Amino acid sequence: MGKKGKKEKKGRGAEKTAAKMEKKVSKRSRKEEEDLEALIAHFQTLDARKTQVVETPCPPPSPRLNASLSAHPEKDELILFGGEYFNGQKTLLYNELYVYNTRKDTWTKVDIPSPPPRRCAHQAVVVPQGGGQLWIFGGEFASPDGEQFYHYKDLWVLHLANKTWEQVKAPGGPSGRSGHRMVAWKRHLILFGGFHESARDYIYYNDVYAFNLDTFTWSKLCPSGTGPSPRSGCQMSITPQGGIVVYGGYSKQRVKKDVDHGTQHSDMFLLKPEDGREGKWTWARIHPSGVKPSPRSGFSVAVAPNQQTLLFGGVCDEEEEERLEGDFFNDLHFYDATRNRWFAGQLKGPKSEKRKRRRGKKEDLAGACEPESRGASAPQPLEVVSEVVTEDGTVVTIKQMVAAPGPVGQPQEEDEDGDGAEAAGGPEVGPSPRSHAMLAVKHGLLYLYGGMFEAGDRQITLGDLYCLDLHRMEEWKVLVDVDPETQEWLEETDSDEDSEEAESADGSDEDENSGEEEEEEGEWQMDGGWTQASTLPGLSVEREALYLHHLFSKIGCRFADALFRQWRFLKLGPACSARIPRGRPVLVQS
């Protein structure tokens, strides 16, 4: 009995200790949230100094990801808001508003009094009411060190006609979150999913809310049927029949202490109103056919002509307990809700001048390219050749066989001389592989801005801009090119390194593996094989990584390919430094 009493006392002691720890963590979490709220309030005080609308012509915005890019409902303009940038030590959040004129190819920074606080990973939806309105909900703010997060649950509207911000305070709305998705459905905003993360824990959502644009009220929908599991970063789009499609997304769950397992979802669901029952909705699992995107997260979505949904890029993460590597994509997929079918988007390539003269205005009347094979013969592969000069002056020729460009849905046309793609100068290459880019469609033109990719432990944030005619599906047009000079990466501070050394000084087993780590972290060059290279002065690793990323995208090589699995360790010679940022590899057709 004495032993039993001791065990019970010991058990109560453990529970008491756990309760104290939980209380301590909760108190720290509240303190961190209060610190972030104070920082947000400070930024809002600075924004309050703006008393009038100021429009300033400007160069393209700085690199960023997780911003929103929206097409103006009436004007030839794209609206860029918010976003984030990480330079290795500091996280920067934005609430700047930029307007891109698609006809004039000009940028304007628009400063409007009382804007929403700085944020990223929010949702923005444009509706035509009142001369155009841009609705924004949620998103997140991060501390400068990127360790603390504050998730917004506020709703804002930008009145585009008179350029004024208004915060709409409507009760009963969603909880604070980011990574959610929101679409305009009739005279409602429909919101799904997202996640919330704190110092203590994280939670993913699969709830659905509707905001009435007439009454300015929120209502929580409770659809019948089995819907998607909790997730963020999914695809959400309206079907021509009035339903809402949800595809993919990302979530994670804790498998043991300090170890999380991420899931990249690839399932698809249809949310639709029930016939004759106002306010009643139902979920249904659907199984599309066709060429589906490979599993990924961080992809970007827009609505193409003919109400097709397009998906671009993303990343497939390979997770281990102590390591996370990602393969980035730059492919394009279309989803046709009418036929419940996926199509891979392929480009025809630019038309030759000779062919344009012969066909005249007939080419201008071409309809939207439907990316579906109709029995056309497969295009012959192209040999893409590029040259890289190593540090010792050796010229290395890299050859890669890639599929010839051409729409999946139409046979590859040739002109009367049969010189087709060759006369056009070979395959044109567009955006490099990336995730978390921003997409918008205006007048049948797809615009893509920014995003990010990873080079080892470095995150490279992009600020380039591309355009693709979705009717012609010929080639990407570069509006703002990649500029390595805009990149900044700061290594760990000396104090951080000292603390790490102190932690590993006594009894650690890091020395046992030091040889392997040095070999993995070395710098390498390619001269027929992989050999260790000396440091190249005058050319930062970030610029090399960005150039190589751009180079490999142009020769059709994905990071998952075995030849370039360790691409981030390749060193460029002095001759290549002159080619940055304007240098280009040579592309030829076999």
Short mmCIF file of C-alpha atoms in Angstrom, two decimals, residues 61-309:
data_model
loop_
_atom_site.label_atom_id
_atom_site.label_comp_id
_atom_site.label_asym_id
_atom_site.label_seq_id
_atom_site.Cartn_x
_atom_site.Cartn_y
_atom_site.Cartn_z
CA PRO A 61 8.58 45.78 -57.01
CA SER A 62 11.30 44.05 -55.03
CA PRO A 63 11.38 40.22 -54.99
CA ARG A 64 8.69 38.58 -52.86
CA LEU A 65 6.41 35.60 -52.43
CA ASN A 66 3.03 34.90 -50.87
CA ALA A 67 1.67 38.23 -52.10
CA SER A 68 -1.59 38.62 -54.05
CA LEU A 69 -1.82 39.58 -57.73
CA SER A 70 -5.31 40.51 -58.94
CA ALA A 71 -6.72 41.71 -62.26
CA HIS A 72 -8.69 44.97 -62.20
CA PRO A 73 -12.29 44.20 -63.31
CA GLU A 74 -12.51 47.25 -65.60
CA LYS A 75 -9.02 48.56 -66.36
CA ASP A 76 -5.94 47.05 -67.98
CA GLU A 77 -4.23 46.77 -64.61
CA LEU A 78 -2.89 44.19 -62.19
CA ILE A 79 -2.90 44.92 -58.46
CA LEU A 80 -0.07 43.58 -56.29
CA PHE A 81 -0.46 43.67 -52.50
CA GLY A 82 1.60 42.43 -49.56
CA GLY A 83 4.04 39.54 -49.54
CA GLU A 84 7.23 38.57 -47.76
CA TYR A 85 11.00 38.37 -48.28
CA PHE A 86 13.62 36.45 -46.28
CA ASN A 87 17.35 37.23 -46.55
CA GLY A 88 18.73 34.52 -44.26
CA GLN A 89 18.54 36.56 -41.07
CA LYS A 90 15.52 38.80 -41.33
CA THR A 91 11.95 38.37 -42.52
CA LEU A 92 10.39 41.40 -44.20
CA LEU A 93 6.62 41.79 -44.53
CA TYR A 94 4.91 44.25 -46.88
CA ASN A 95 1.62 46.09 -47.19
CA GLU A 96 2.61 48.08 -50.25
CA LEU A 97 0.18 48.41 -53.14
CA TYR A 98 1.53 48.35 -56.69
CA VAL A 99 -0.38 48.69 -59.95
CA TYR A 100 0.97 47.27 -63.20
CA ASN A 101 -0.45 48.70 -66.44
CA THR A 102 -0.53 45.77 -68.86
CA ARG A 103 -0.77 47.94 -71.99
CA LYS A 104 1.90 50.49 -71.09
CA ASP A 105 4.16 48.01 -69.28
CA THR A 106 4.60 50.44 -66.37
CA TRP A 107 4.53 50.14 -62.57
CA THR A 108 2.99 52.62 -60.13
CA LYS A 109 3.24 52.56 -56.34
CA VAL A 110 -0.03 53.71 -54.79
CA ASP A 111 0.08 54.97 -51.20
CA ILE A 112 -3.42 55.05 -49.70
CA PRO A 113 -4.20 56.20 -46.14
CA SER A 114 -5.08 53.59 -43.48
CA PRO A 115 -4.06 50.41 -45.34
CA PRO A 116 -4.25 46.89 -43.87
CA PRO A 117 -1.25 45.91 -41.71
CA ARG A 118 1.70 44.17 -43.31
CA ARG A 119 1.00 40.55 -44.21
CA CYS A 120 1.58 37.59 -46.48
CA ALA A 121 -0.29 34.36 -47.36
CA HIS A 122 -3.61 36.23 -47.31
CA GLN A 123 -6.38 35.92 -49.89
CA ALA A 124 -7.54 38.64 -52.27
CA VAL A 125 -10.66 38.53 -54.45
CA VAL A 126 -11.83 41.14 -56.98
CA VAL A 127 -15.53 41.81 -57.62
CA PRO A 128 -17.03 44.32 -60.10
CA GLN A 129 -19.41 46.09 -57.68
CA GLY A 130 -19.08 49.85 -57.32
CA GLY A 131 -16.44 50.30 -59.98
CA GLY A 132 -14.41 47.40 -58.65
CA GLN A 133 -13.57 46.16 -55.17
CA LEU A 134 -10.58 44.20 -53.88
CA TRP A 135 -11.49 42.11 -50.82
CA ILE A 136 -8.73 40.81 -48.53
CA PHE A 137 -9.04 38.40 -45.62
CA GLY A 138 -6.50 37.05 -43.13
CA GLY A 139 -2.87 36.24 -43.70
CA GLU A 140 0.04 36.31 -41.31
CA PHE A 141 2.66 38.60 -39.84
CA ALA A 142 6.03 37.26 -38.70
CA SER A 143 8.62 38.58 -36.31
CA PRO A 144 11.87 39.74 -37.94
CA ASP A 145 13.62 36.51 -36.92
CA GLY A 146 10.81 34.46 -38.45
CA GLU A 147 10.21 32.51 -35.23
CA GLN A 148 6.88 34.05 -34.16
CA PHE A 149 3.67 34.38 -36.14
CA TYR A 150 0.51 36.41 -35.84
CA HIS A 151 -2.50 35.31 -37.90
CA TYR A 152 -5.05 37.92 -38.93
CA LYS A 153 -8.81 37.44 -38.97
CA ASP A 154 -9.63 40.87 -40.37
CA LEU A 155 -11.55 41.69 -43.54
CA TRP A 156 -10.68 44.65 -45.76
CA VAL A 157 -12.00 46.11 -48.98
CA LEU A 158 -10.16 48.43 -51.36
CA HIS A 159 -12.60 50.58 -53.33
CA LEU A 160 -10.81 50.81 -56.65
CA ALA A 161 -12.90 53.69 -58.03
CA ASN A 162 -11.93 56.21 -55.34
CA LYS A 163 -8.83 54.43 -53.97
CA THR A 164 -9.86 54.08 -50.34
CA TRP A 165 -9.30 51.26 -47.85
CA GLU A 166 -12.11 50.19 -45.53
CA GLN A 167 -11.98 47.63 -42.74
CA VAL A 168 -15.23 45.69 -42.56
CA LYS A 169 -15.98 44.57 -39.02
CA ALA A 170 -18.47 41.73 -39.31
CA PRO A 171 -18.90 39.25 -36.42
CA GLY A 172 -19.07 35.48 -36.77
CA GLY A 173 -16.26 35.19 -39.29
CA PRO A 174 -13.39 32.69 -39.56
CA SER A 175 -10.68 32.53 -36.93
CA GLY A 176 -7.23 33.96 -37.61
CA ARG A 177 -5.43 32.00 -40.31
CA SER A 178 -3.23 32.05 -43.39
CA GLY A 179 -2.87 29.75 -46.37
CA HIS A 180 -6.67 29.63 -46.75
CA ARG A 181 -8.48 30.01 -50.08
CA MET A 182 -11.29 32.39 -51.02
CA VAL A 183 -13.36 32.81 -54.20
CA ALA A 184 -16.23 35.02 -55.35
CA TRP A 185 -19.44 33.00 -55.81
CA LYS A 186 -22.45 34.99 -57.01
CA ARG A 187 -22.70 37.80 -54.43
CA HIS A 188 -20.72 35.98 -51.76
CA LEU A 189 -17.15 35.33 -50.78
CA ILE A 190 -16.61 31.64 -50.00
CA LEU A 191 -13.63 30.80 -47.77
CA PHE A 192 -12.13 27.37 -47.07
CA GLY A 193 -9.32 25.92 -44.96
CA GLY A 194 -6.00 27.44 -43.93
CA PHE A 195 -3.84 27.03 -40.83
CA HIS A 196 -2.84 28.76 -37.61
CA GLU A 197 0.58 28.37 -36.01
CA SER A 198 1.87 29.55 -32.65
CA ALA A 199 4.87 28.86 -30.44
CA ARG A 200 2.91 26.05 -28.82
CA ASP A 201 1.22 24.25 -31.66
CA TYR A 202 -0.41 24.47 -35.07
CA ILE A 203 -3.81 23.60 -36.45
CA TYR A 204 -5.16 23.10 -39.97
CA TYR A 205 -8.75 23.87 -40.95
CA ASN A 206 -11.35 22.46 -43.32
CA ASP A 207 -14.24 24.72 -42.36
CA VAL A 208 -16.25 26.76 -44.87
CA TYR A 209 -17.53 30.33 -44.45
CA ALA A 210 -19.61 32.61 -46.66
CA PHE A 211 -19.56 36.41 -46.59
CA ASN A 212 -22.60 38.19 -48.05
CA LEU A 213 -21.51 41.17 -50.16
CA ASP A 214 -24.95 42.80 -49.81
CA THR A 215 -25.51 42.50 -46.06
CA PHE A 216 -21.83 42.41 -45.00
CA THR A 217 -22.44 39.38 -42.78
CA TRP A 218 -20.57 36.11 -42.22
CA SER A 219 -22.19 32.69 -41.99
CA LYS A 220 -20.57 29.33 -41.36
CA LEU A 221 -21.58 26.64 -43.84
CA CYS A 222 -22.08 23.07 -42.69
CA PRO A 223 -22.08 21.00 -45.89
CA SER A 224 -23.34 17.45 -45.88
CA GLY A 225 -21.22 14.62 -47.25
CA THR A 226 -17.54 13.89 -46.74
CA GLY A 227 -15.31 16.84 -47.55
CA PRO A 228 -11.56 17.46 -47.68
CA SER A 229 -9.40 16.86 -44.64
CA PRO A 230 -7.93 19.98 -42.98
CA ARG A 231 -5.34 21.66 -45.20
CA SER A 232 -3.90 24.91 -46.51
CA GLY A 233 -2.56 26.05 -49.88
CA CYS A 234 -5.09 24.15 -51.97
CA GLN A 235 -6.63 25.02 -55.34
CA MET A 236 -10.13 26.52 -55.15
CA SER A 237 -12.10 27.59 -58.20
CA ILE A 238 -15.65 28.07 -59.49
CA THR A 239 -17.08 25.64 -62.06
CA PRO A 240 -19.31 26.78 -64.96
CA GLN A 241 -22.16 24.87 -63.29
CA GLY A 242 -21.90 26.96 -60.11
CA GLY A 243 -19.98 24.51 -57.94
CA ILE A 244 -16.64 25.01 -56.19
CA VAL A 245 -13.70 22.67 -56.75
CA VAL A 246 -11.05 22.11 -54.08
CA TYR A 247 -7.87 20.30 -55.11
CA GLY A 248 -4.67 19.34 -53.30
CA GLY A 249 -3.09 21.35 -50.53
CA TYR A 250 -0.72 20.71 -47.66
CA SER A 251 -0.99 19.74 -44.01
CA LYS A 252 1.25 18.31 -41.33
CA GLN A 253 0.81 16.45 -38.10
CA ARG A 254 3.05 15.63 -35.19
CA VAL A 255 4.28 12.03 -35.17
CA LYS A 256 6.42 12.41 -32.05
CA LYS A 257 7.97 15.14 -29.96
CA ASP A 258 9.53 17.82 -32.18
CA VAL A 259 8.96 15.68 -35.29
CA ASP A 260 6.25 16.58 -37.81
CA HIS A 261 5.21 14.77 -40.95
CA GLY A 262 3.90 16.75 -43.91
CA THR A 263 1.31 15.54 -46.40
CA GLN A 264 0.95 16.85 -49.95
CA HIS A 265 -2.66 16.17 -50.85
CA SER A 266 -3.70 15.27 -54.39
CA ASP A 267 -7.41 14.56 -53.90
CA MET A 268 -10.25 16.65 -55.36
CA PHE A 269 -13.68 17.58 -54.03
CA LEU A 270 -16.73 19.41 -55.33
CA LEU A 271 -18.72 21.74 -53.08
CA LYS A 272 -22.12 22.60 -54.53
CA PRO A 273 -25.42 24.07 -53.32
CA GLU A 274 -28.24 21.60 -52.90
CA ASP A 275 -31.14 21.98 -55.33
CA GLY A 276 -34.02 23.99 -53.94
CA ARG A 277 -32.47 24.34 -50.50
CA GLU A 278 -31.16 27.83 -49.87
CA GLY A 279 -28.01 27.92 -47.78
CA LYS A 280 -27.57 24.13 -47.95
CA TRP A 281 -24.37 22.75 -49.45
CA THR A 282 -22.91 19.30 -50.01
CA TRP A 283 -19.43 17.84 -50.50
CA ALA A 284 -18.66 15.14 -53.06
CA ARG A 285 -15.36 13.44 -53.87
CA ILE A 286 -14.55 13.55 -57.59
CA HIS A 287 -11.95 11.64 -59.58
CA PRO A 288 -10.72 13.56 -62.63
CA SER A 289 -9.12 11.80 -65.58
CA GLY A 290 -6.33 12.98 -67.85
CA VAL A 291 -2.76 14.10 -67.18
CA LYS A 292 -2.80 15.02 -63.51
CA PRO A 293 -0.17 17.17 -61.80
CA SER A 294 2.36 15.21 -59.78
CA PRO A 295 2.04 15.56 -55.98
CA ARG A 296 3.21 18.99 -54.85
CA SER A 297 2.48 21.98 -52.65
CA GLY A 298 3.07 25.69 -53.08
CA PHE A 299 1.57 25.72 -56.57
CA SER A 300 -0.17 28.79 -58.00
CA VAL A 301 -3.67 28.95 -59.46
CA ALA A 302 -5.64 31.21 -61.81
CA VAL A 303 -8.78 30.94 -63.95
CA ALA A 304 -8.09 30.62 -67.67
CA PRO A 305 -10.46 31.45 -70.56
CA ASN A 306 -13.43 29.09 -70.97
CA GLN A 307 -13.54 28.78 -67.15
CA GLN A 308 -10.65 26.32 -67.06
CA THR A 309 -8.49 26.40 -63.96
#
